[in-house]
CSV table of C-alpha atoms in Angstrom, one decimal:
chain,number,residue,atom,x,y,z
A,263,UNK,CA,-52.8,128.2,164.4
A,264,UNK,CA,-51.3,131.2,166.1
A,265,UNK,CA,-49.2,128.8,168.6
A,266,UNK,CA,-47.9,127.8,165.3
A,267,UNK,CA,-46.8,131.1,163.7
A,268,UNK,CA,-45.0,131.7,167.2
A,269,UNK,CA,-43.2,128.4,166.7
A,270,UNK,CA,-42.4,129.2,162.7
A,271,UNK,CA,-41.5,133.1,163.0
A,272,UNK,CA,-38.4,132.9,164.7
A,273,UNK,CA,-37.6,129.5,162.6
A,274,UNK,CA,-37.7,131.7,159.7
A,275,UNK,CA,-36.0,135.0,160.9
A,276,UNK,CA,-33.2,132.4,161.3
A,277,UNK,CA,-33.1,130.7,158.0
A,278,UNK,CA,-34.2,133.2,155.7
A,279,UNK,CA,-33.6,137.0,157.2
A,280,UNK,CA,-33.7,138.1,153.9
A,281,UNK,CA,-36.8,137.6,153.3
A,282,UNK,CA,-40.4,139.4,154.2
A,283,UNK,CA,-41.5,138.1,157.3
A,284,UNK,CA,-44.7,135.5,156.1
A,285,UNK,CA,-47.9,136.5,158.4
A,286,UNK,CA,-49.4,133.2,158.5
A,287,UNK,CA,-48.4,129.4,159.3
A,288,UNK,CA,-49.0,128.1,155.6
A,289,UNK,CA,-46.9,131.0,154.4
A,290,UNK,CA,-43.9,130.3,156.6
A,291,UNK,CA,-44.0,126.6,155.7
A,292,UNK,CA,-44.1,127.3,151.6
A,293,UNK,CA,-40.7,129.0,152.6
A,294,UNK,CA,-39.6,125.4,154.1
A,295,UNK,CA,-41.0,123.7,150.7
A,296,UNK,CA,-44.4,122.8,151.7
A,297,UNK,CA,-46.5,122.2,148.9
A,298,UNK,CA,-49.6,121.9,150.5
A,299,UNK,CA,-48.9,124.6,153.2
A,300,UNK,CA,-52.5,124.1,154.1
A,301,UNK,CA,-52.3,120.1,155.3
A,302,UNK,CA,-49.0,120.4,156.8
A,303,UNK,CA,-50.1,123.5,159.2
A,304,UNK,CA,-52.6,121.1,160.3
A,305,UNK,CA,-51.0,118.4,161.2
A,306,UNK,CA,-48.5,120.6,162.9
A,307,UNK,CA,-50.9,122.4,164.9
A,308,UNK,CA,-52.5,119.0,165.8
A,309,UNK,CA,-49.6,118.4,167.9
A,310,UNK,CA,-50.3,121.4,170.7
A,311,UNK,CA,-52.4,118.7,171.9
A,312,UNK,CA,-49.6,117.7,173.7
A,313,UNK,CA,-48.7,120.8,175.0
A,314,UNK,CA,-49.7,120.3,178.5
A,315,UNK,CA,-47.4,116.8,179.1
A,316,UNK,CA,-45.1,118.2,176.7
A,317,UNK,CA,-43.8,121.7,177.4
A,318,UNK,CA,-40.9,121.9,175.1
A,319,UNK,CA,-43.1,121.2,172.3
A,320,UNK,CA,-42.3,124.4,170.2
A,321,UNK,CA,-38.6,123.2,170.2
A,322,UNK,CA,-39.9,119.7,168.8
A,323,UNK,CA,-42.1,121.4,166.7
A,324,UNK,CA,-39.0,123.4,165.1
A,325,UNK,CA,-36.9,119.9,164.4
A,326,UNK,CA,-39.6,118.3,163.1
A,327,UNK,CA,-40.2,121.4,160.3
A,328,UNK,CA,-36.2,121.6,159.8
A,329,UNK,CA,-36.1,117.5,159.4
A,330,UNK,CA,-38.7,117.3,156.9
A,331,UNK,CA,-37.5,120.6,155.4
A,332,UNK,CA,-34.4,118.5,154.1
A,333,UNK,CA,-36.0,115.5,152.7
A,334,UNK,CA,-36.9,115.5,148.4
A,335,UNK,CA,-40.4,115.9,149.9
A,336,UNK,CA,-41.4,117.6,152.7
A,337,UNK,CA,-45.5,116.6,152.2
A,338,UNK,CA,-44.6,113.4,152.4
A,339,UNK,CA,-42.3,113.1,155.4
A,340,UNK,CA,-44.3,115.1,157.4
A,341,UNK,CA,-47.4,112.6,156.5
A,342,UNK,CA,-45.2,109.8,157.0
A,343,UNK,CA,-44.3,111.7,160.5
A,344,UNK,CA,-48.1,111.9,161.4
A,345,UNK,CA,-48.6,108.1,160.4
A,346,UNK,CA,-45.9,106.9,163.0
A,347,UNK,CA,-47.3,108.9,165.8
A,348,UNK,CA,-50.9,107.3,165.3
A,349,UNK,CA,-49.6,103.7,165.4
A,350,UNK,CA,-47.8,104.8,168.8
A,351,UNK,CA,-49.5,103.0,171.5
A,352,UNK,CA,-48.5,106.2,173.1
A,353,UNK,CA,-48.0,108.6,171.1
A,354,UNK,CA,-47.4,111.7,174.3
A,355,UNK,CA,-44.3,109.3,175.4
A,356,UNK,CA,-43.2,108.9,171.6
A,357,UNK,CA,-42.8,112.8,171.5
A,358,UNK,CA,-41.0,113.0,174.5
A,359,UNK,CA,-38.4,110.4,173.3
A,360,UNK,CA,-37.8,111.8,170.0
A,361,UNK,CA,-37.4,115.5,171.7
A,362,UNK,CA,-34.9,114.1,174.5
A,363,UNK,CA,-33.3,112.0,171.2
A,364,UNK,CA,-32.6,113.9,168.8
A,365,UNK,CA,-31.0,111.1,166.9
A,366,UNK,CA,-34.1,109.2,167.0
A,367,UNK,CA,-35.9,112.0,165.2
A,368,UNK,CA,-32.5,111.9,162.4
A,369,UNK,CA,-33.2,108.3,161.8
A,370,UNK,CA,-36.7,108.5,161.4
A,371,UNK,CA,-36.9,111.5,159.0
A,372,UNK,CA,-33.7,109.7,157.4
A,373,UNK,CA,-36.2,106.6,156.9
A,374,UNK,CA,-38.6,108.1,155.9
A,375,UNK,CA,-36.5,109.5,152.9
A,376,UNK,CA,-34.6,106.0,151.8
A,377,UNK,CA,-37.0,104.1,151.5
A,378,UNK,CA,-41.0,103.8,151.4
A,379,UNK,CA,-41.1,100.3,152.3
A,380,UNK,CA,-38.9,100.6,155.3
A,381,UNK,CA,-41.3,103.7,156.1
A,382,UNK,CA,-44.1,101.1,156.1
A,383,UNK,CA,-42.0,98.4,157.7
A,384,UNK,CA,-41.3,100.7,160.9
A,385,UNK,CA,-44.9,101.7,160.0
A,386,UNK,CA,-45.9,98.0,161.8
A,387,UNK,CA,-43.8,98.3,164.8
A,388,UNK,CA,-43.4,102.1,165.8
A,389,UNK,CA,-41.5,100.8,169.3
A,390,UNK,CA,-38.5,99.8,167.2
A,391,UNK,CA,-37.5,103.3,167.0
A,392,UNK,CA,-36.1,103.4,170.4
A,393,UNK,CA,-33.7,99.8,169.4
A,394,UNK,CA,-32.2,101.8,166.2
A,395,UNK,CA,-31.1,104.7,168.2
A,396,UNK,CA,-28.4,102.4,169.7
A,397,UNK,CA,-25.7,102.6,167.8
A,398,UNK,CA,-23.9,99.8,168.8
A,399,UNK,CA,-27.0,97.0,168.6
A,400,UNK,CA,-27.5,98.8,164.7
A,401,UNK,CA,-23.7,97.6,163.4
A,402,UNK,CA,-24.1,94.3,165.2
A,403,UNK,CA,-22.8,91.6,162.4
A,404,UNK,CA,-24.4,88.7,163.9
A,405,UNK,CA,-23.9,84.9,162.2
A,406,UNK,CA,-26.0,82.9,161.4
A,407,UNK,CA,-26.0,80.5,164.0
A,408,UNK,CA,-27.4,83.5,166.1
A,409,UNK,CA,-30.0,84.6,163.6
A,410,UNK,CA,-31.3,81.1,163.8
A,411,UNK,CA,-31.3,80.9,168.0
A,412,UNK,CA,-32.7,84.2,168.3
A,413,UNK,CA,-35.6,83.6,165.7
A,414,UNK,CA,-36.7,80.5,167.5
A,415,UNK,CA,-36.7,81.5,171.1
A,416,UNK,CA,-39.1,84.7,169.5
A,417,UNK,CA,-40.9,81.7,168.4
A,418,UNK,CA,-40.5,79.5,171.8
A,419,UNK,CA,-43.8,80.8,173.4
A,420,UNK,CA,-46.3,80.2,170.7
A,421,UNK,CA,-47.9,77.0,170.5
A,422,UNK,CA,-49.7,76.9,167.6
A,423,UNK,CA,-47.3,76.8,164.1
A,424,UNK,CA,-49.7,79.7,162.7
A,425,UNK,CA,-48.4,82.0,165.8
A,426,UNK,CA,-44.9,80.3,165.6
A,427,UNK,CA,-44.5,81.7,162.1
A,428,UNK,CA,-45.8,85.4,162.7
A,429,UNK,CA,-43.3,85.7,165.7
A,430,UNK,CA,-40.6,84.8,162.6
A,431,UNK,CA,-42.5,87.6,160.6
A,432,UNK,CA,-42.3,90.0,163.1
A,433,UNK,CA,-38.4,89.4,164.1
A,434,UNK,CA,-38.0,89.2,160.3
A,435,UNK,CA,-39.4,93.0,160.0
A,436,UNK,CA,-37.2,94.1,163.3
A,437,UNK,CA,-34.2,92.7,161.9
A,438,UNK,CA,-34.7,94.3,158.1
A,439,UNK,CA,-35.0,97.7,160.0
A,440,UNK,CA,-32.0,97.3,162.1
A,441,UNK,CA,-29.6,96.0,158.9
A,442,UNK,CA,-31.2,98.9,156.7
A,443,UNK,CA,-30.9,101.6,159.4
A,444,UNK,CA,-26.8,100.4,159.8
A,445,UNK,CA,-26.5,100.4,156.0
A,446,UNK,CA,-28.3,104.1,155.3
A,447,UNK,CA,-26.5,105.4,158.0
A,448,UNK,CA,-23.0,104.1,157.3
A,449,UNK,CA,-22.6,102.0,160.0
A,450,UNK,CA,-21.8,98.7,157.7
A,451,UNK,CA,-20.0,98.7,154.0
A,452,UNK,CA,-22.5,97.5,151.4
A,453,UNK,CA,-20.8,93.9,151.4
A,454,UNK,CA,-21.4,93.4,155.0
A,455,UNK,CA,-25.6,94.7,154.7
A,456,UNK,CA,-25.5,91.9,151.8
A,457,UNK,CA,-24.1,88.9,153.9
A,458,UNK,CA,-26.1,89.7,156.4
A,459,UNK,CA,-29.9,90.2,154.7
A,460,UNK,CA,-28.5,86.6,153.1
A,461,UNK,CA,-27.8,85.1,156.9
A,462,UNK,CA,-30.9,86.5,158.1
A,463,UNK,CA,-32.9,84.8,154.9
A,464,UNK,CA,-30.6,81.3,155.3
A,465,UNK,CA,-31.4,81.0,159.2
A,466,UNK,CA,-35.1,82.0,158.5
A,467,UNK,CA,-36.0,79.0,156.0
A,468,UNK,CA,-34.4,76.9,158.3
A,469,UNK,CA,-36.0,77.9,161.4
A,470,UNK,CA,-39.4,77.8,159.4
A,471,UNK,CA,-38.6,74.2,158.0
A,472,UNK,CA,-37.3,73.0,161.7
A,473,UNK,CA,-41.2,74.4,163.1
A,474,UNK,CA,-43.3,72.8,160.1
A,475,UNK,CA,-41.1,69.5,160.6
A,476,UNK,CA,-41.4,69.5,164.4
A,477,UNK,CA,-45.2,70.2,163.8
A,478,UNK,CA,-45.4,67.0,161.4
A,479,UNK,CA,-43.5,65.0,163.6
A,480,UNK,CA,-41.2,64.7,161.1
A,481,UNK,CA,-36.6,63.7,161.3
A,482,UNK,CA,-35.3,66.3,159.4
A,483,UNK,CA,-32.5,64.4,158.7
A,484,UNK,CA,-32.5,62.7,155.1
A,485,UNK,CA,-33.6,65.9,153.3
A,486,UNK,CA,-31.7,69.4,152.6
A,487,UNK,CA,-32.3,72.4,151.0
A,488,UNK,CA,-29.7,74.1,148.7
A,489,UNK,CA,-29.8,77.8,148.2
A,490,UNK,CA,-28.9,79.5,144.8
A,491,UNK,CA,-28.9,82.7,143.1
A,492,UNK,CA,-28.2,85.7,145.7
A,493,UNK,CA,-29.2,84.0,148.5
A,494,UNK,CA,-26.5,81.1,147.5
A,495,UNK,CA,-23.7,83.6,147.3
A,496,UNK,CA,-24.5,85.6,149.9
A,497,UNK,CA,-25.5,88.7,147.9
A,498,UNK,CA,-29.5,89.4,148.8
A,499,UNK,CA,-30.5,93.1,148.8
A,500,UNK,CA,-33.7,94.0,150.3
A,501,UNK,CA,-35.9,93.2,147.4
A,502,UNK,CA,-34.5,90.3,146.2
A,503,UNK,CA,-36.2,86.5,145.7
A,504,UNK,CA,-34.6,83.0,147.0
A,505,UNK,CA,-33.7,80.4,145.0
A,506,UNK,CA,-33.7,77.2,146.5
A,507,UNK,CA,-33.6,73.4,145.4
A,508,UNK,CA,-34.5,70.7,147.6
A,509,UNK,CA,-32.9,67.5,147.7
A,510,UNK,CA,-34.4,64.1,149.4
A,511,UNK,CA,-31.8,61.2,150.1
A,512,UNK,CA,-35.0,58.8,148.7
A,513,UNK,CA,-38.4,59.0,146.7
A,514,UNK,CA,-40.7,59.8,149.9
A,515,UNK,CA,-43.8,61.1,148.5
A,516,UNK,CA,-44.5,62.5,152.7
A,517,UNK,CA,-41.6,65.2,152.1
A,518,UNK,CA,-43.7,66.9,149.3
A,519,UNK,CA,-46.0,68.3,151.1
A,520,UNK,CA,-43.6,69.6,153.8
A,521,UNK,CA,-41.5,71.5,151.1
A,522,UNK,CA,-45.0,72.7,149.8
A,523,UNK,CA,-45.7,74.1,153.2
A,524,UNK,CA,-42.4,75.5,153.8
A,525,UNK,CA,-42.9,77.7,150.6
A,526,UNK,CA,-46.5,78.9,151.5
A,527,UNK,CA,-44.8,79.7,154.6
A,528,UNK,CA,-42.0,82.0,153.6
A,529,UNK,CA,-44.2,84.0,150.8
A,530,UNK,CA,-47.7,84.1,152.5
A,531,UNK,CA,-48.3,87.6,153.8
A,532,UNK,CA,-50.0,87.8,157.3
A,533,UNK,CA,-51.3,90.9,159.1
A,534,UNK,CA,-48.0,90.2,160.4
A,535,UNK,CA,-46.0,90.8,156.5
A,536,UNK,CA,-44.2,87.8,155.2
């Protein structure tokens, strides 16, 4: 704990020289809005693990504090902070980045604040960090012709439909991210984060009906699927349902259970989300 009242004392000489100098870690972070001084000192000192791979730590250490010193709760970001470095595969390299990137360590803390599910999202897939620090990649307005060829060739290598549809999940998730990073940080207007959530949701159904059709052996020709609501005008938010009506050019009884499986499909959660 005393590595960490060397990394706090000047931190707080600098933001509040007005104030007595606090003796003790859990006393400088109640002067950063800590509530529980106590938990966040020791997941702060938990980090001088690192030291020895990571000798700039104590100027991480300061940008973490001062990042999560800005957010509505700093408890929370901070524990949100910890979570993210245990789903690192490596968390020693993760550091590093985020100390060499200090706009990596703005997006996350800036995540972490917007929105608890996006928290969780980027929760699932920690490396993703590293593709929403490039700027341009995070405004790309892509069509929907591309969301569709990009979600099946992250499908292409899976043979099975079960793994075919978790490889949709998971570019579903890296694509939410990447639209909801551009729209919290400014980077699209709120008309073009719509259009594209609604895009991304179009090409999705249809690259999930294309895989249960190709799986069935089925001509996909002779049935089509109409989408209403939000999704029909282009409007979805991040939160929002689809509405969608199918339509059959004849009375087939076999097309019933494909549309049943496409909508156990797009709402079944996995271990991969939904």
């Amino acid at each position: 704990m005393d590595s960490l009242v060397q990394v706090l004392r000047p931190l707080c000489l600098r933001h509040f020289p007005a104030r007595p100098v606090p003796t003790t870690a859990e006393e400088h972070l109640i002067d950063f809005g800590f509530q529980d001084s106590t938990a966040a000192a020791n997941r702060l000192s938990s980090l001088f693990s690192y030291a020895e791979s990571l000798p700039d730590l104590p100027l991480l250490l300061e940008r973490i504090v001062l990042s999560a010193a800005l957010a509505p709760s700093p408890d929370n970001a901070l524990v949100n902070f910890d979570r993210f470095l245990h789903r690192a595969d490596d968390p020693a390299s993760q550091l590093r980045y985020l100390l060499d990137s200090p706009r990596a360590l703005d997006i996350l803390f800036k995540l972490f604040v917007g929105s608890q599910h996006l928290t969780e999202t980027l929760l699932r897939t920690p490396e993703v960090l590293t593709e929403l620090t490039q700027q341009r990649r995070l405004a790309d307005l892509r069509s929907r012709e591309e969301f569709l060829a990009t979600s099946l060739d992250a499908a292409l290598p899976h043979q099975f439909l079960e793994n075919q549809l978790d490889a949709l999940r998971r570019y579903h998730r890296r694509e939410i991210l990447r639209i909801a990073a551009a729209d919290t940080f400014g980077l699209v207007d709120l008309k073009s984060a719509t259009v594209q959530l609604s895009l991304l949701a179009d090409a999705l159904t249809e690259a999930t009906w294309r895989l249960i059709c190709k799986q069935a052996n089925r001509d996909t020709s002779g049935f089509v699927i109409l989408a209403f609501g939000k999704l029909g005008g282009e409007e979805l938010n991040y939160s929002s349902d689809i509405d969608l009506l199918f339509l059959a050019d004849q009375s087939q009884p076999s097309w019933l259970p494909l549309a049943q499986s496409l909508i156990r499909a797009l709402q079944e959660t996995t271990a991969e989300g939904f």
